[in-house]
Each structure stands twice: as structure tokens, then as C-alpha cells.
Short mmCIF file of C-alpha atoms in Angstrom, two decimals:
data_model
loop_
_atom_site.label_atom_id
_atom_site.label_comp_id
_atom_site.label_asym_id
_atom_site.label_seq_id
_atom_site.Cartn_x
_atom_site.Cartn_y
_atom_site.Cartn_z
CA MET A 1 132.95 119.80 119.51
CA ILE A 2 129.91 119.38 122.27
CA TYR A 3 126.48 117.35 120.98
CA THR A 4 123.32 116.36 122.96
CA LEU A 5 121.55 113.70 121.26
CA LEU A 6 118.01 113.03 121.45
CA VAL A 7 116.16 109.55 120.62
CA LEU A 8 112.35 109.71 119.82
CA SER A 9 112.00 106.69 117.76
CA SER A 10 111.91 102.78 119.27
CA PRO A 11 114.98 100.53 118.17
CA GLY A 12 112.29 98.48 116.64
CA ALA A 13 110.81 101.09 114.19
CA GLY A 14 113.39 102.19 111.72
CA HIS A 15 116.85 103.22 111.60
CA GLY A 16 116.70 106.51 113.82
CA ALA A 17 118.24 104.99 117.10
CA ARG A 18 120.50 102.84 115.36
CA THR A 19 121.89 105.86 113.26
CA ALA A 20 122.65 108.00 116.85
CA ALA A 21 124.07 105.42 118.02
CA ASP A 22 126.84 104.89 114.61
CA PHE A 23 127.02 108.81 115.23
CA ALA A 24 128.70 108.66 118.43
CA LEU A 25 130.96 106.00 117.94
CA THR A 26 131.64 107.98 115.18
CA ALA A 27 131.59 111.54 116.77
CA ILE A 28 133.63 110.41 119.47
CA GLY A 29 136.01 108.65 117.44
CA ARG A 30 136.93 111.69 115.94
CA GLY A 31 137.29 113.90 119.26
CA HIS A 32 133.87 115.52 119.60
CA THR A 33 132.47 114.88 122.80
CA ILE A 34 128.42 113.13 123.74
CA ASN A 35 127.60 115.23 126.30
CA ARG A 36 124.05 113.42 127.35
CA VAL A 37 121.89 110.82 125.01
CA PHE A 38 118.27 112.00 125.63
CA PHE A 39 115.77 109.37 125.34
CA LEU A 40 112.14 110.31 124.81
CA ASP A 41 108.42 108.95 123.76
CA GLU A 42 109.10 105.30 121.80
CA GLY A 43 113.22 106.48 122.14
CA VAL A 44 113.23 104.94 125.98
CA ASP A 45 112.95 101.56 124.38
CA ALA A 46 116.70 101.33 123.63
CA GLY A 47 117.20 100.73 127.44
CA CYS A 48 115.02 98.04 127.71
CA ALA A 49 117.69 95.33 129.10
CA ALA A 50 114.82 91.96 128.50
CA VAL A 51 115.23 92.33 124.57
CA VAL A 52 116.20 89.44 122.89
CA TYR A 53 117.06 89.35 119.12
CA PRO A 54 117.34 86.73 116.89
CA GLN A 55 121.22 85.15 117.11
CA ASP A 56 121.69 86.51 113.23
CA GLU A 57 120.78 89.46 113.96
CA SER A 58 122.57 92.37 116.03
CA THR A 59 121.43 93.61 119.08
CA PRO A 60 120.90 97.20 119.43
CA LEU A 61 121.53 97.79 123.26
CA ASP A 62 124.73 96.20 122.70
CA ASN A 63 126.54 99.34 120.53
CA TRP A 64 124.73 101.90 123.66
CA ALA A 65 126.03 99.54 126.25
CA ALA A 66 129.57 100.17 124.53
CA LEU A 67 129.12 103.59 124.47
CA ALA A 68 127.79 103.92 128.40
CA GLU A 69 131.13 101.12 129.07
CA GLU A 70 134.41 102.36 127.16
CA HIS A 71 133.04 106.13 126.42
CA ALA A 72 131.33 107.12 129.87
CA VAL A 73 128.29 108.24 127.50
CA GLU A 74 125.48 109.35 129.87
CA LEU A 75 122.18 107.79 128.50
CA VAL A 76 119.31 108.71 130.22
CA LEU A 77 115.81 107.72 129.94
CA CYS A 78 112.51 110.31 129.95
CA ILE A 79 110.99 109.25 133.02
CA SER A 80 107.30 109.70 132.16
CA SER A 81 108.27 107.83 128.76
CA ALA A 82 110.05 105.17 130.62
CA LEU A 83 107.23 104.38 133.50
CA LYS A 84 104.83 103.78 131.14
CA ARG A 85 105.79 101.65 129.33
CA GLY A 86 107.15 99.31 131.84
CA LEU A 87 111.02 100.86 131.54
CA LEU A 88 111.85 100.82 135.35
CA ASP A 89 115.67 100.91 137.23
CA SER A 90 115.54 98.98 140.80
CA SER A 91 114.62 102.34 142.44
CA GLU A 92 111.27 102.90 140.60
CA ALA A 93 110.49 99.12 140.87
CA GLN A 94 110.73 98.89 144.25
CA ARG A 95 108.43 102.03 144.61
CA TYR A 96 106.12 101.68 142.65
CA ASP A 97 105.60 97.39 143.83
CA LYS A 98 106.85 95.85 140.36
CA PRO A 99 108.46 92.44 140.11
CA ALA A 100 111.26 93.30 138.34
CA ALA A 101 113.52 96.09 137.01
CA THR A 102 113.63 96.19 133.07
CA VAL A 103 115.86 98.71 132.46
CA HIS A 104 119.36 97.76 131.73
CA PRO A 105 122.41 99.24 133.89
CA ALA A 106 123.46 101.65 131.33
CA PHE A 107 120.74 103.64 131.62
CA SER A 108 119.88 106.27 133.92
CA ILE A 109 116.04 107.34 134.11
CA GLY A 110 116.21 111.03 134.40
CA GLY A 111 113.38 114.30 133.83
CA LEU A 112 113.00 116.45 130.44
CA GLY A 113 115.18 118.62 132.93
CA GLN A 114 118.61 116.24 131.50
CA LEU A 115 117.60 117.23 128.17
CA ILE A 116 117.60 121.11 128.69
CA GLU A 117 120.62 121.72 130.93
CA ALA A 118 123.15 119.14 128.36
CA ALA A 119 121.30 120.99 124.87
CA ALA A 120 122.20 124.25 126.88
CA GLY A 121 125.46 123.43 126.97
CA ALA A 122 126.23 121.43 123.87
CA ASP A 123 127.38 123.48 120.44
CA ARG A 124 124.69 121.17 118.77
CA LEU A 125 121.37 119.47 119.92
CA MET A 126 121.04 116.14 117.38
CA THR A 127 117.35 114.86 116.89
CA PHE A 128 116.90 111.23 115.78
CA GLY A 129 113.99 109.27 114.01
CA GLY A 130 110.37 110.54 115.10
CA MET B 1 130.86 127.83 121.79
CA GLY B 2 129.81 124.97 124.56
CA THR B 3 128.89 127.36 126.83
CA SER B 4 125.34 127.57 128.37
CA THR B 5 125.12 131.05 127.38
CA ARG B 6 121.26 131.58 125.86
CA LYS B 7 119.87 130.10 122.90
CA ARG B 8 117.35 130.69 121.01
CA GLN B 9 115.12 127.77 120.72
CA LEU B 10 112.33 126.57 118.27
CA LEU B 11 110.11 123.46 119.29
CA VAL B 12 108.54 122.41 116.09
CA LEU B 13 105.73 120.59 116.69
CA ARG B 14 104.39 117.64 113.80
CA HIS B 15 102.19 115.00 114.90
CA ALA B 16 98.40 114.85 115.47
CA PRO B 17 97.62 115.30 119.51
CA TYR B 18 96.13 111.50 120.27
CA HIS B 19 98.41 109.31 117.18
CA GLY B 20 100.59 107.64 119.92
CA ALA B 21 102.80 109.76 122.90
CA ALA B 22 105.11 112.29 121.00
CA ALA B 23 102.19 115.10 120.61
CA ARG B 24 102.30 114.93 124.42
CA ALA B 25 105.93 113.90 124.78
CA ALA B 26 106.93 117.36 122.84
CA VAL B 27 104.28 119.86 125.09
CA ASP B 28 106.24 118.67 128.42
CA LEU B 29 109.18 119.23 126.78
CA ALA B 30 107.85 122.86 126.04
CA LEU B 31 106.89 123.17 129.14
CA ALA B 32 109.10 122.16 130.91
CA MET B 33 111.80 124.26 128.97
CA ALA B 34 109.49 127.33 130.09
CA ALA B 35 109.68 126.01 133.71
CA PHE B 36 113.91 126.41 132.87
CA GLU B 37 113.89 129.88 131.78
CA GLN B 38 114.65 128.99 128.33
CA ASP B 39 113.74 130.96 125.28
CA VAL B 40 111.50 128.64 124.25
CA GLU B 41 109.35 129.48 120.27
CA LEU B 42 106.63 126.77 118.88
CA LEU B 43 105.74 126.18 115.67
CA PHE B 44 102.51 123.38 114.95
CA LEU B 45 103.85 122.03 111.51
CA GLY B 46 101.86 119.96 109.51
CA ASP B 47 99.14 117.89 111.68
CA GLY B 48 100.74 119.26 114.51
CA VAL B 49 98.00 121.97 114.15
CA LEU B 50 95.53 119.57 115.56
CA GLN B 51 96.67 119.96 118.70
CA LEU B 52 95.34 123.38 118.96
CA LEU B 53 91.58 122.70 118.10
CA LYS B 54 89.55 123.56 120.96
CA ASP B 55 87.03 121.47 123.28
CA GLN B 56 88.75 117.79 122.12
CA ALA B 57 87.06 115.18 123.89
CA ALA B 58 90.29 113.10 124.72
CA ASP B 59 88.12 111.36 127.92
CA ALA B 60 86.74 109.46 124.97
CA LEU B 61 90.08 107.98 124.32
CA GLY B 62 91.39 107.98 127.85
CA ARG B 63 93.68 110.51 128.06
CA LYS B 64 94.37 114.24 128.67
CA SER B 65 93.14 116.90 126.30
CA LEU B 66 96.22 118.50 124.65
CA GLY B 67 94.48 121.64 123.90
CA ARG B 68 93.78 122.26 127.42
CA ILE B 69 97.06 121.83 128.66
CA LEU B 70 98.29 123.94 125.29
CA SER B 71 95.78 126.69 126.76
CA SER B 72 97.68 126.83 129.33
CA LEU B 73 101.23 127.84 127.92
CA PRO B 74 100.62 132.24 127.61
CA LEU B 75 101.27 131.30 131.90
CA TYR B 76 104.54 129.38 131.58
CA ASP B 77 106.03 133.06 129.30
CA ILE B 78 105.31 131.26 126.37
CA GLU B 79 104.37 133.84 123.77
CA ARG B 80 105.94 133.13 120.60
CA VAL B 81 103.54 130.81 119.06
CA TYR B 82 103.02 129.84 115.52
CA VAL B 83 101.55 127.67 113.11
CA ASP B 84 101.83 126.20 109.58
CA ALA B 85 99.30 128.86 107.36
CA ALA B 86 99.42 125.82 104.97
CA ALA B 87 98.57 123.26 107.03
CA LEU B 88 95.35 125.78 109.02
CA ALA B 89 94.24 126.14 105.06
CA ARG B 90 94.34 122.31 104.41
CA PHE B 91 92.06 121.68 107.52
CA ALA B 92 89.99 124.44 107.09
CA ILE B 93 90.47 125.40 110.73
CA ALA B 94 90.60 129.53 111.40
CA ALA B 95 92.83 130.90 113.54
CA ASP B 96 90.80 132.25 116.14
CA ALA B 97 88.75 128.48 116.50
CA LEU B 98 92.58 127.60 118.34
CA VAL B 99 92.96 127.35 122.08
CA LEU B 100 95.79 130.02 122.06
CA PRO B 101 96.57 133.30 120.07
CA VAL B 102 98.75 131.73 117.58
CA GLU B 103 100.82 133.86 114.64
CA PRO B 104 99.92 131.99 111.19
CA LEU B 105 103.20 131.76 108.58
CA ALA B 106 103.52 131.01 105.43
CA GLU B 107 106.32 128.53 103.72
CA ALA B 108 109.05 131.29 103.37
CA GLU B 109 107.99 132.92 107.00
CA ILE B 110 108.83 129.03 108.20
CA HIS B 111 111.85 128.79 106.40
CA ALA B 112 113.49 131.79 108.29
CA LEU B 113 112.14 131.78 111.67
CA MET B 114 114.19 128.19 111.21
CA ASN B 115 117.09 129.65 110.17
CA ALA B 116 116.64 132.43 112.87
CA CYS B 117 117.00 130.46 115.70
CA ASP B 118 120.29 128.35 116.92
CA GLN B 119 118.68 125.53 118.14
CA LEU B 120 115.77 123.32 116.53
CA VAL B 121 113.80 120.31 118.57
CA SER B 122 111.25 118.75 116.25
CA CYS B 123 109.71 116.49 117.99
#
């Protein structure tokens, strides 16, 4: 089955984002396809490259990076949600004259059309958090 | 399955208009879905019905009026807009005090609507 995931909550708020990453890994392990994960509103916090967690806690970013790197899952942050939270890739940082890119390279920034397109091509759209 | 056949989609808007940015994100999603010619219907549920009030003084918060954006829905060919009748009653809001024509639904009708749609997005 083909799934699109929509993540609405920040990794720092509740378990929605973590559950989404766990769901994606388990679904892939059972032979399903995740055609895109779209992060909207507070969900975009998942893509922040600059987070530092205490040594005895797991970093949610690692799960997403593994999904992107080992399973080629496309991770897209909503551009309007991302920009107003200071989440910029290098081209957006340059465009708005900001000192640094803050988005982890496993993620890209895109418009809502990317969610709509993915959902149209999926059997299921699953929403996490929010 | 798995093809881009046209799906009946329901977007459920549950958040009060200026509590965080979730309500605005959901409205942006509604407009984007319409722009991409998706078959989308809206359901304002619970606190979400407050998004539809007229004369929101959003500029006092440095925000844009969500009611004003929502009043343009018919221009985007979003014509099926439902509201949670119980929430309207709880907030003592008359259906004609809203920024656009809506169809109030009782709880059983909301369940039937959710069951009838192919995809449901709640935010």
C-alpha cells in the first residue's frame, strides 16, 4: 500500500512526530511505500538541523535522517510554516539574507501542492499530531 | 488504488482562529486543494466554528483575519462547507452570523459525512 504522511506536531510536543517516524519505518519494513512525508505548521520543527538533545535522550532527527538516507523517503517541510519559524535551506537563507541554513539536508522545503500531489497518488493519507 | 483518481476529500478544521498558526495552515491547505482542482469539502468542528465569525479584529494581534480569507471560499469553487451544529449552539452563534453560507450538521450526520469521504485531513 502507498501511504502519504502528514505531520502536524513538533517533536518537542507530544509523541505525534515520533509515532510518524516509527510508523514509516515499520510500514517500509512490511513492504509498504511511503511516497512522501509532509510537515505542516509546528510539524516543520522536525527538520531543524541545529537541535541538540541531552546525551541520554534519543534525537528525533536521527529517525528521519535514517528514513531519508536508508529508504529514500522524501521529507518535505511546508515553506510558509518553515520560513516563519526560521527553518531555511541554503537557497532560502541566501534569498532572505539570513546568516545560516537551519534545515537538515535530509529535508527539502516545498509548497502545499507537494502534499496534495502525494495524497492524490496514495492509498492512504495518515495525519499525525495537531 | 494508488493512482491519482479523483478522491472525495474532507478537510476538518478544529482549531480556534488565533490559537497558534494551525487554523491558518488548514485554511491555506483548503485554498491550495481548490487551486489544484481537488474535490474538497470543509467541516468546521468544535472550536473551529469560531474561524467563521464575522468582523474578527485580527489586526489587534498583528494577524490577518481568517474570516475574511474564508469569505473568499466560493471564489475558489469550495461550495460544500459544513459546520458542527452542536458547537454553534454551544457558542450561541447563529448560522447566518457567519462569513459564508454553511450547512449545520448534527453528530450523526458528521459521522456519515466522514464515512462517505475517501480521504480525511484534520488540522
